[in-house]
Coordinates of C-alpha atoms and ligand atoms in Angstrom, one line a residue:
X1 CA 0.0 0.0 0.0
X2 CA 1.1 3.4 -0.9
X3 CA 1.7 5.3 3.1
X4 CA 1.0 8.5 1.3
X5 CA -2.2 7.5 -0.4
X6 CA -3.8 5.3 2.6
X7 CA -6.7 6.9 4.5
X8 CA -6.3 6.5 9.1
X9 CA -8.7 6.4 11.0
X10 CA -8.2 6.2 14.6
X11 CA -10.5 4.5 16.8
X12 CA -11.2 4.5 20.4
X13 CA -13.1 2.2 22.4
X14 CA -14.7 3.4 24.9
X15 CA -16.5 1.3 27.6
X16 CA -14.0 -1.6 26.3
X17 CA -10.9 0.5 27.6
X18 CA -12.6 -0.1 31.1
X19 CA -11.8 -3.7 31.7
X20 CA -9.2 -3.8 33.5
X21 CA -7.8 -7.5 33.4
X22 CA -9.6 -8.4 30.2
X23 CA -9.2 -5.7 28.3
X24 CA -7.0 -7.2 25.8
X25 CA -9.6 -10.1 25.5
X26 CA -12.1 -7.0 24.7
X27 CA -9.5 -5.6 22.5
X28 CA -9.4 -8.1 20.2
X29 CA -12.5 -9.0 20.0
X30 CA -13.1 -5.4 18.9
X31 CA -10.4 -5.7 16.2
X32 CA -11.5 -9.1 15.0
X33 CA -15.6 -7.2 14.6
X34 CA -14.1 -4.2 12.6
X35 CA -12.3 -6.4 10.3
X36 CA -14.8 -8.0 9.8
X37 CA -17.3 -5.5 8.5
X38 CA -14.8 -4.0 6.6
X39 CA -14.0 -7.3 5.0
X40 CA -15.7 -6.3 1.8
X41 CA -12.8 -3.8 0.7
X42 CA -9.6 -4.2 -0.6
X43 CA -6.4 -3.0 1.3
X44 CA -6.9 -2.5 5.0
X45 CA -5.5 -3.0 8.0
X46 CA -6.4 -2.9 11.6
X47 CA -4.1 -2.7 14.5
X48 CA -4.1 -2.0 18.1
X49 CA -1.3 0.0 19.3
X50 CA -1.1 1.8 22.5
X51 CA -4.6 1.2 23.6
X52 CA -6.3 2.3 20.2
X53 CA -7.0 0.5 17.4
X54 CA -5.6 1.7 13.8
X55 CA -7.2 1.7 10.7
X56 CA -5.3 2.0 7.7
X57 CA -7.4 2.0 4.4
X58 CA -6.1 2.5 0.6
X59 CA -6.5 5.8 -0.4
X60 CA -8.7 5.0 -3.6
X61 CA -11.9 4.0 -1.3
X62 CA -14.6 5.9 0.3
X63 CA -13.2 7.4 3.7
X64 CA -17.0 8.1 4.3
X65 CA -18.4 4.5 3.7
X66 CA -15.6 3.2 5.6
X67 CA -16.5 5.8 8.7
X68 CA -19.9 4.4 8.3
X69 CA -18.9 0.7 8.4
X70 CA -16.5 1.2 11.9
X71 CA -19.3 3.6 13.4
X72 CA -21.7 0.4 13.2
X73 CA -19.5 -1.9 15.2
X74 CA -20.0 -1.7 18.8
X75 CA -17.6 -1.3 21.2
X76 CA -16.4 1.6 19.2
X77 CA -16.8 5.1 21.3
X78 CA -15.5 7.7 18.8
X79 CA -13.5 7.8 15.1
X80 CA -11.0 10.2 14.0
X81 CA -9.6 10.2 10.2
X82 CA -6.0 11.3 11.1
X83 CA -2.8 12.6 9.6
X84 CA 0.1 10.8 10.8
X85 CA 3.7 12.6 10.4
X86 CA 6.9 11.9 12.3
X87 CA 7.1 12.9 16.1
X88 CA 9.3 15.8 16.0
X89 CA 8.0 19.1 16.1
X90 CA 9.2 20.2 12.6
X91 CA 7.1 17.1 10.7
X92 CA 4.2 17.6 12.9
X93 CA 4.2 21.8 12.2
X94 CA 4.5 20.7 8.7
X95 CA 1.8 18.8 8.7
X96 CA -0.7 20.8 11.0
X97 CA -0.2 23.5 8.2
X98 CA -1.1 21.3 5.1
X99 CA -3.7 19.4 7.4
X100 CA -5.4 23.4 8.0
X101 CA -4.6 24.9 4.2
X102 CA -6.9 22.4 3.7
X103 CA -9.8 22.6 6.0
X104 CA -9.4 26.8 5.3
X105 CA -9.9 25.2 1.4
X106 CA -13.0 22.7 2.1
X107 CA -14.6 24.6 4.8
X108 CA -13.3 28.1 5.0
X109 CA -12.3 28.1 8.5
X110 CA -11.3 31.2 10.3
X111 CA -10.1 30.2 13.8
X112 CA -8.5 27.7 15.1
X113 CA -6.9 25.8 18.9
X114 CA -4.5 23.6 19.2
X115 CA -4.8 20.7 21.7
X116 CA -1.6 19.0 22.4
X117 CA -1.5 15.4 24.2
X118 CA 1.9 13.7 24.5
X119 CA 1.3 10.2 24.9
X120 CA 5.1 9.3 24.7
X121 CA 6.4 11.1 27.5
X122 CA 10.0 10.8 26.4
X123 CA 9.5 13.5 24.0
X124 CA 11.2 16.3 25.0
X125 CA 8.2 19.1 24.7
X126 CA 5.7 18.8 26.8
X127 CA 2.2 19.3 26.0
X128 CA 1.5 23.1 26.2
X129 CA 4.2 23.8 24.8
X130 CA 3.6 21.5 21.6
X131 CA 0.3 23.2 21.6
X132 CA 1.9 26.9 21.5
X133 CA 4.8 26.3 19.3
X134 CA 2.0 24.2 16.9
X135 CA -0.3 26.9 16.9
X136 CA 2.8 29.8 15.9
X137 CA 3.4 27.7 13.2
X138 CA 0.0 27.1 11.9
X139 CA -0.6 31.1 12.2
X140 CA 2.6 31.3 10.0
X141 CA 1.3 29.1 7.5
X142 CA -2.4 30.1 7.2
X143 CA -2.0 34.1 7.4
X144 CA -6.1 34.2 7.4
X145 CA -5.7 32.0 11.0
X146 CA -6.4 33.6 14.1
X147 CA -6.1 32.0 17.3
X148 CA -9.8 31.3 19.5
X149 CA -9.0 29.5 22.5
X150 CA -13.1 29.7 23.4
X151 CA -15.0 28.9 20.1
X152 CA -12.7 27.7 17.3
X153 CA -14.0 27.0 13.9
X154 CA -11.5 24.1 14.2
X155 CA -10.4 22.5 17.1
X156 CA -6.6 20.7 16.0
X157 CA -6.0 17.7 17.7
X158 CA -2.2 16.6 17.9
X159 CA -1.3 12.9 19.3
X160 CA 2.2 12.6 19.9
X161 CA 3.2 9.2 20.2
X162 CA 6.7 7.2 20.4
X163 CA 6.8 6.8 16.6
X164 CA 4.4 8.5 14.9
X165 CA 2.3 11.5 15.6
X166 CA -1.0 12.1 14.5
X167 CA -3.2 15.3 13.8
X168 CA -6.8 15.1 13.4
X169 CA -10.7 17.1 14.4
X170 CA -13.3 15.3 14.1
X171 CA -14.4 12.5 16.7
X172 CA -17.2 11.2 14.9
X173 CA -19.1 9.0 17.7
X174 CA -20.0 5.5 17.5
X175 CA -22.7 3.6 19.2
X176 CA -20.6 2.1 21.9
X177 CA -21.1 -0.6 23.8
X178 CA -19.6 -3.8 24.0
X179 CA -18.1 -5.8 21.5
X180 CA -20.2 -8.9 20.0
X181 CA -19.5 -12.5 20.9
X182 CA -18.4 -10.8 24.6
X183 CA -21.6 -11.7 26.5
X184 CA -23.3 -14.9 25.5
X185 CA -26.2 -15.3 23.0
X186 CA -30.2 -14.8 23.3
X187 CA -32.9 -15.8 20.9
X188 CA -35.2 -12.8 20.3
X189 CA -38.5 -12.8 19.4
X190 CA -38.8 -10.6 16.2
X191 CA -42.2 -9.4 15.4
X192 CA -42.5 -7.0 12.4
X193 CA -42.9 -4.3 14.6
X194 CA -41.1 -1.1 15.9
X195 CA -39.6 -2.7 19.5
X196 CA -38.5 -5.8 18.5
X197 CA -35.7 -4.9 16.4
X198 CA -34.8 -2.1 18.9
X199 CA -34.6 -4.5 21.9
X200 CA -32.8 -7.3 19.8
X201 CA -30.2 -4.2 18.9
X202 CA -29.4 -3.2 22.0
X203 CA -28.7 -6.6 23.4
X204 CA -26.2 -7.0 20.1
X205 CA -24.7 -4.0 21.4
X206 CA -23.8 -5.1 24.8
X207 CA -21.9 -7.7 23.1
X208 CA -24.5 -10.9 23.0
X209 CA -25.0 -12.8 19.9
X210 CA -28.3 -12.5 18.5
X211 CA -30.4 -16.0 17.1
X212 CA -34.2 -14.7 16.6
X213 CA -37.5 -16.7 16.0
X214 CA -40.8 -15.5 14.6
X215 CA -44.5 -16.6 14.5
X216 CA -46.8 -16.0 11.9
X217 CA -50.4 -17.3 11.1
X218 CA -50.5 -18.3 7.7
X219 CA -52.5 -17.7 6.2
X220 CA -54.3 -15.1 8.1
X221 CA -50.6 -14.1 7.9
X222 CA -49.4 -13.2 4.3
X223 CA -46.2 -13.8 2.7
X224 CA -45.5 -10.4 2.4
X225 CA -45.2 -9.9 6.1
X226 CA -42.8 -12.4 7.0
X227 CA -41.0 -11.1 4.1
X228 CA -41.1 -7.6 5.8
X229 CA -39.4 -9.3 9.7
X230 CA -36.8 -10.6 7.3
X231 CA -36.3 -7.3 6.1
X232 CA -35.9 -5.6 9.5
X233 CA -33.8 -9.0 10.5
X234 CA -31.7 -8.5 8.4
X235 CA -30.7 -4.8 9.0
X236 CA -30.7 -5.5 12.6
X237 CA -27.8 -7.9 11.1
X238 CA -25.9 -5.3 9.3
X239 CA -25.2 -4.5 13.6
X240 CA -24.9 -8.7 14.7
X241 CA -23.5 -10.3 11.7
X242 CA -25.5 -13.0 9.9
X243 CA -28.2 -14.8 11.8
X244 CA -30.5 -17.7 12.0
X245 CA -34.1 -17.2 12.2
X246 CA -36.5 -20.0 13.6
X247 CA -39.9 -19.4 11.9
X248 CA -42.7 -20.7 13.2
X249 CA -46.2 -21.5 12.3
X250 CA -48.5 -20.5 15.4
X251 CA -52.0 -21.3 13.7
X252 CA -52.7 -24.5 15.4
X253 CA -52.3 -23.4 18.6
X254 CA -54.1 -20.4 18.2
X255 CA -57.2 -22.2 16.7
X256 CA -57.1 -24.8 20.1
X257 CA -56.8 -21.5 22.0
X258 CA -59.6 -20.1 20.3
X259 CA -62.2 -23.5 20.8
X260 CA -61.5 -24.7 23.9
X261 CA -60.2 -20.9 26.2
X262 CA -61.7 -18.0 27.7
X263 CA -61.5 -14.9 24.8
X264 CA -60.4 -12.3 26.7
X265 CA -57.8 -15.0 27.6
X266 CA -56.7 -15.4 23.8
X267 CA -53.5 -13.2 23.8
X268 CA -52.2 -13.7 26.9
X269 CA -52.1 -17.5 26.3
X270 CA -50.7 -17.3 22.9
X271 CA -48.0 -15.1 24.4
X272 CA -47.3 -18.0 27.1
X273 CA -47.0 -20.6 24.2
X274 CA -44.8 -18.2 21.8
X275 CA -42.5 -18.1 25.4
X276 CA -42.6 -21.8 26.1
X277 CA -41.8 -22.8 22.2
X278 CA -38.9 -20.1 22.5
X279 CA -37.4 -21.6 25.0
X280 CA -37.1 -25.1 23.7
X281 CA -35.7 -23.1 20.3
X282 CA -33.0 -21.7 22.5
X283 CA -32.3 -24.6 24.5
X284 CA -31.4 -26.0 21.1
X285 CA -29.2 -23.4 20.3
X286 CA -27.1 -22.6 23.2
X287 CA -29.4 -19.7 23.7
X288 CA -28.5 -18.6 27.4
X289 CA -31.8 -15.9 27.1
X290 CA -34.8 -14.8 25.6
X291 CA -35.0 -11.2 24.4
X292 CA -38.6 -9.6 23.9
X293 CA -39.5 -6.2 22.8
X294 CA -41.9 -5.1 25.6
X295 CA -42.8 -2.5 27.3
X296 CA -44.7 -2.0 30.7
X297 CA -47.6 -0.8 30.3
X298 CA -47.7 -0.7 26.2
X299 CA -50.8 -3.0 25.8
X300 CA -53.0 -5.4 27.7
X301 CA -50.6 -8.0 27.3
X302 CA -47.6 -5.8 29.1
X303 CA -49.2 -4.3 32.3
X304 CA -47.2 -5.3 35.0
X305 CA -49.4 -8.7 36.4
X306 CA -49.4 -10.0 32.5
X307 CA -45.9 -9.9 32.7
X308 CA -45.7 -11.8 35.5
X309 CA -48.2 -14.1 34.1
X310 CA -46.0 -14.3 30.5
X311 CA -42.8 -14.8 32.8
X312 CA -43.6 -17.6 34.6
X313 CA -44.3 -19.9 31.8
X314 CA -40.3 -20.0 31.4
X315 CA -37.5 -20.6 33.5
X316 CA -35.0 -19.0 30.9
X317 CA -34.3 -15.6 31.8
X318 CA -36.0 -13.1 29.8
X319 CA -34.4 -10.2 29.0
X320 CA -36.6 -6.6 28.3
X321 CA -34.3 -4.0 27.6
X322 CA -37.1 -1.6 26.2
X323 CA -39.2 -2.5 29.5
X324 CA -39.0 1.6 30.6
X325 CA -38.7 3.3 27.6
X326 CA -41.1 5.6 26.7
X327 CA -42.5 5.0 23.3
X328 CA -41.1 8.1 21.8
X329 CA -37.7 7.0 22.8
X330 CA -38.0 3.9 21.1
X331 CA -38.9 5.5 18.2
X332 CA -36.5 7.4 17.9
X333 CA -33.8 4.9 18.3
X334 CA -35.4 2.9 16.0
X335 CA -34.7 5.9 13.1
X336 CA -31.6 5.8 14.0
X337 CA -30.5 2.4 14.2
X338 CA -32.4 2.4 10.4
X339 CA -35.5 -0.3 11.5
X340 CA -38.3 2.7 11.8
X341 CA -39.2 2.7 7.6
X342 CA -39.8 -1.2 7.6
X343 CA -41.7 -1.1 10.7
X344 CA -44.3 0.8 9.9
X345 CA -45.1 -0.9 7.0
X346 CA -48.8 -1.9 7.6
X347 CA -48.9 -6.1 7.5
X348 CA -50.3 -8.1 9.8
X349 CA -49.0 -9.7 12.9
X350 CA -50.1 -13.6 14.2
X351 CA -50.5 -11.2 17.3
X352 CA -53.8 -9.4 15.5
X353 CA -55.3 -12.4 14.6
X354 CA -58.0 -13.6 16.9
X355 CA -57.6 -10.7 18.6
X356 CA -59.8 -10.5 21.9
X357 CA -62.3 -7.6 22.1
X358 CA -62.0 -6.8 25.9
X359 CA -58.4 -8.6 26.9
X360 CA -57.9 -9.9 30.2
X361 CA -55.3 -6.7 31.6
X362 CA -54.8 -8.3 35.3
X363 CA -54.8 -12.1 34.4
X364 CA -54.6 -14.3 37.5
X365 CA -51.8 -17.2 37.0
X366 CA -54.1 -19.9 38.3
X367 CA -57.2 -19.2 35.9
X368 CA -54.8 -19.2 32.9
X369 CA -53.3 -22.7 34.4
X370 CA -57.1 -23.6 34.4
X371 CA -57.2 -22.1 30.5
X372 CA -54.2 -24.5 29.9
X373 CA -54.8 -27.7 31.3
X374 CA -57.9 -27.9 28.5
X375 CA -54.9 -28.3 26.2
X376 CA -52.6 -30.3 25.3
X377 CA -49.9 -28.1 25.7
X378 CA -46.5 -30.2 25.6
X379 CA -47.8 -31.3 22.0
X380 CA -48.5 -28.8 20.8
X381 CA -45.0 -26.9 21.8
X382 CA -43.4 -30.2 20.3
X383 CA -45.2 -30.3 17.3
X384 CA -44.5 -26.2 16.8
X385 CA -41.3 -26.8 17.6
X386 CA -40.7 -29.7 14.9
X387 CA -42.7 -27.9 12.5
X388 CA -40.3 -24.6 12.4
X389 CA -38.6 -23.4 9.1
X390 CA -35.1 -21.8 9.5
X391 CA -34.2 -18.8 7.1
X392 CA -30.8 -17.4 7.3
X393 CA -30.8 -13.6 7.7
X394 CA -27.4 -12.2 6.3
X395 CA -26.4 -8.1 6.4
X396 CA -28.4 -5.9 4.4
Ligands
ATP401 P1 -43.1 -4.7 18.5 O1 -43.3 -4.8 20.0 O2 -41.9 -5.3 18.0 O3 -43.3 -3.3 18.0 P2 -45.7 -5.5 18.4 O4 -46.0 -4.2 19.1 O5 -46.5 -6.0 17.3 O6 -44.3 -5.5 17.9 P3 -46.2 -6.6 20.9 O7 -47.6 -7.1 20.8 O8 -45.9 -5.4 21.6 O9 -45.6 -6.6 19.4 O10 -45.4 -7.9 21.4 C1 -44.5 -7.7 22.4 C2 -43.2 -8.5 22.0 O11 -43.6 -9.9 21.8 C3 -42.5 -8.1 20.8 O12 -41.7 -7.0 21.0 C4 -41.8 -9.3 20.4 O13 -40.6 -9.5 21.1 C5 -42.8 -10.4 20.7 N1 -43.6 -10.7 19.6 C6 -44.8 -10.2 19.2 N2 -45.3 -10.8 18.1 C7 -44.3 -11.6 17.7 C8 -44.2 -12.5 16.6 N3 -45.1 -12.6 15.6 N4 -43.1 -13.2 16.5 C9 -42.1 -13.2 17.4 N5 -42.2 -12.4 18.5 C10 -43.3 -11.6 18.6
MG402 MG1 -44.7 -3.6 21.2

């Protein structure tokens, strides 16, 4: 690779940095997710060195798409396209004045800061003093320059390290997090709607690997809809890396529900059912969790006693991570995590079908044990269970 033509980005990585004992573990996990996503171009490189992690990328590709591909991987805290020069002050004043002809060029800047950090503490200027004699020299350079110290058009970072030194602005921010494949792996139930995707997202990004099942009703169901979760699967993926889904037919259950169960009962049972068949899916799978979407309070089916009543069909843990959010928050995060668009596509869920007029809101754990026992429930988990279709969601 040509050193002048290549494109660095520095990364930092946050909450990773934190670990004390295992931070190299985290590390490389980190290093090993980033090369990964940026697998699909040609000529780059990824290193840690000095507790940041290196991105060297041919100059001929897109520094953009590249920024866009690192900002998705989580773990990452911040990015920084850099300029890296020799660490003595001559090759770094050098290159702070090309690095700000520059910016004055694309952006017409008018002020500027220096902030000086010496990581290498052997050099022999320390860091104020980089930052004043950096700043003379950029002045010199760029006679439209003037120093602000308080609101600078452009705040110049300089890194002095042992071998290299590196100038840079912009910290772009990542999503954070953890890096995946740190924290075990959950099935998540993935409806076609707006919290699902969110909740399995945020689980990805504190590092757990992601494995999702969903339940339709053909064909009260259609096609199109299950086509739609695979859709929103599998930009949840462009996050968690290729995935299996476990897709599952819950019609015949539903129907028994539906002749031999209390109404107002209907969608609390099927919601006990779609837990119970999840389970055995993740028991299957090395699953360590179940992930749901919900959200106290959201529906008849989330107050706080059908909760209990949904959770105590399971022993597996099952994990909420939307359970406080208000829906506006979710929202939100679900525009900017990219799921929102497909969500709100109107097709049906297995969830609408037989819906009850007047659900039960404060079900009672021994009536629904009551509503059960007319069933034959192990069956007809096993025979869900056999029945299920796997589709493999890859990256958008
Ligand atoms: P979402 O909650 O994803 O917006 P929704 O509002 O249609 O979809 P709810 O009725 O709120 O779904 O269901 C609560 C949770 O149950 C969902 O977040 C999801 O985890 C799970 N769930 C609902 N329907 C399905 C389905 N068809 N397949 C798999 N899981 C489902
Ligand atoms: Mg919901």
């Amino acid at each position: 690779m040509d050193t002048k033509k290549e494109h660095i980005f520095i990364v930092r990585c946050g909450e990773v940095a934190l670990k004390g004992m295992n931070k190299p573990y985290f590390e490389r996990m980190l290093v090993e997710r980033i090369k990964k996503l940026l697998k699909k171009f040609d000529g780059i490189s990824v290193k840690r060195q000095e507790g940041l992690i290196f991105v060297r990328a041919d100059g001929a590709l897109n520094k953009q798409e590249i920024i866009h591909e690192i900002s998705k991987v989580f773990g990452v805290a911040s990015i920084s396209p850099a300029v890296e020069c020799e660490s003595t002050m001559e090759s770094i004043g050098e290159a702070a004045v090309k690095y700000m002809l520059e910016a004055i060029e694309e952006r017409g800047i008018k002020t500027f800061k220096v902030e000086a950090k010496r990581a290498d503490k052997n050099f022999p200027v320390k860091s104020p003093e980089i930052g004043r004699q950096i700043g003379a020299v950029v002045l010199k350079g760029c006679k439209v320059l003037k120093v602000d110290v308080h609101h600078p058009d452009c705040l110049l970072f300089v890194d002095v390290r042992h071998d290299k030194s590196y100038i840079y602005q912009d910290k772009i921010a990542g999503f954070g997090g953890l890096p995946l494949g740190t924290n075990g792996k959950g099935l998540s139930l993935l409806s076609g709607g707006i919290d699902s995707p969110v909740a399995t997202w945020m689980m990805a990004k504190r590092g757990m690997m992601i494995e999702a099942i969903h339940f339709h009703s053909f064909p009260y169901t259609s096609q199109r809809a299950q086509e739609k979760v695979e859709d929103l699967a599998s930009i949840v993926a462009t996050y968690c890396g290729r995935f299996k889904m476990h897709v599952i037919n819950l019609l015949p259950i539903q129907e028994q529900i539906v002749a031999n169960c209390p109404e107002e009962e209907t969608t609390i049972l099927v919601r006990r059912f779609m837990m119970r068949i999840a389970q055995e899916i993740a028991k299957n799978t090395g699953c360590g969790m179940l992930i749901t979407g919900e959200n106290l309070g959201q529906v008849a089916s989330q107050t706080a006693e059908a909760l209990v009543v949904t959770d105590q069909s399971v022993s597996l843990p099952v994990m909420r991570p939307l359970i406080a959010m208000d829906k506006v928050d979710i929202m939100d995060k679900a525009q900017e995590i990219g799921t929102y668009e497909t969500s709100i596509q109107p097709y049906e869920d297995c969830c609408t079908v037989f819906l009850p007029k007047h659900p039960v809101t404060k079900p009672k754990l021994d009536r629904i044990l009551a509503s059960e026992s007319k069933l034959d429930c192990e069956k007809l988990i096993a025979d869900a269970v056999a029945s299920e279709e796997i589709v493999d969601i890859f990256p958008q």
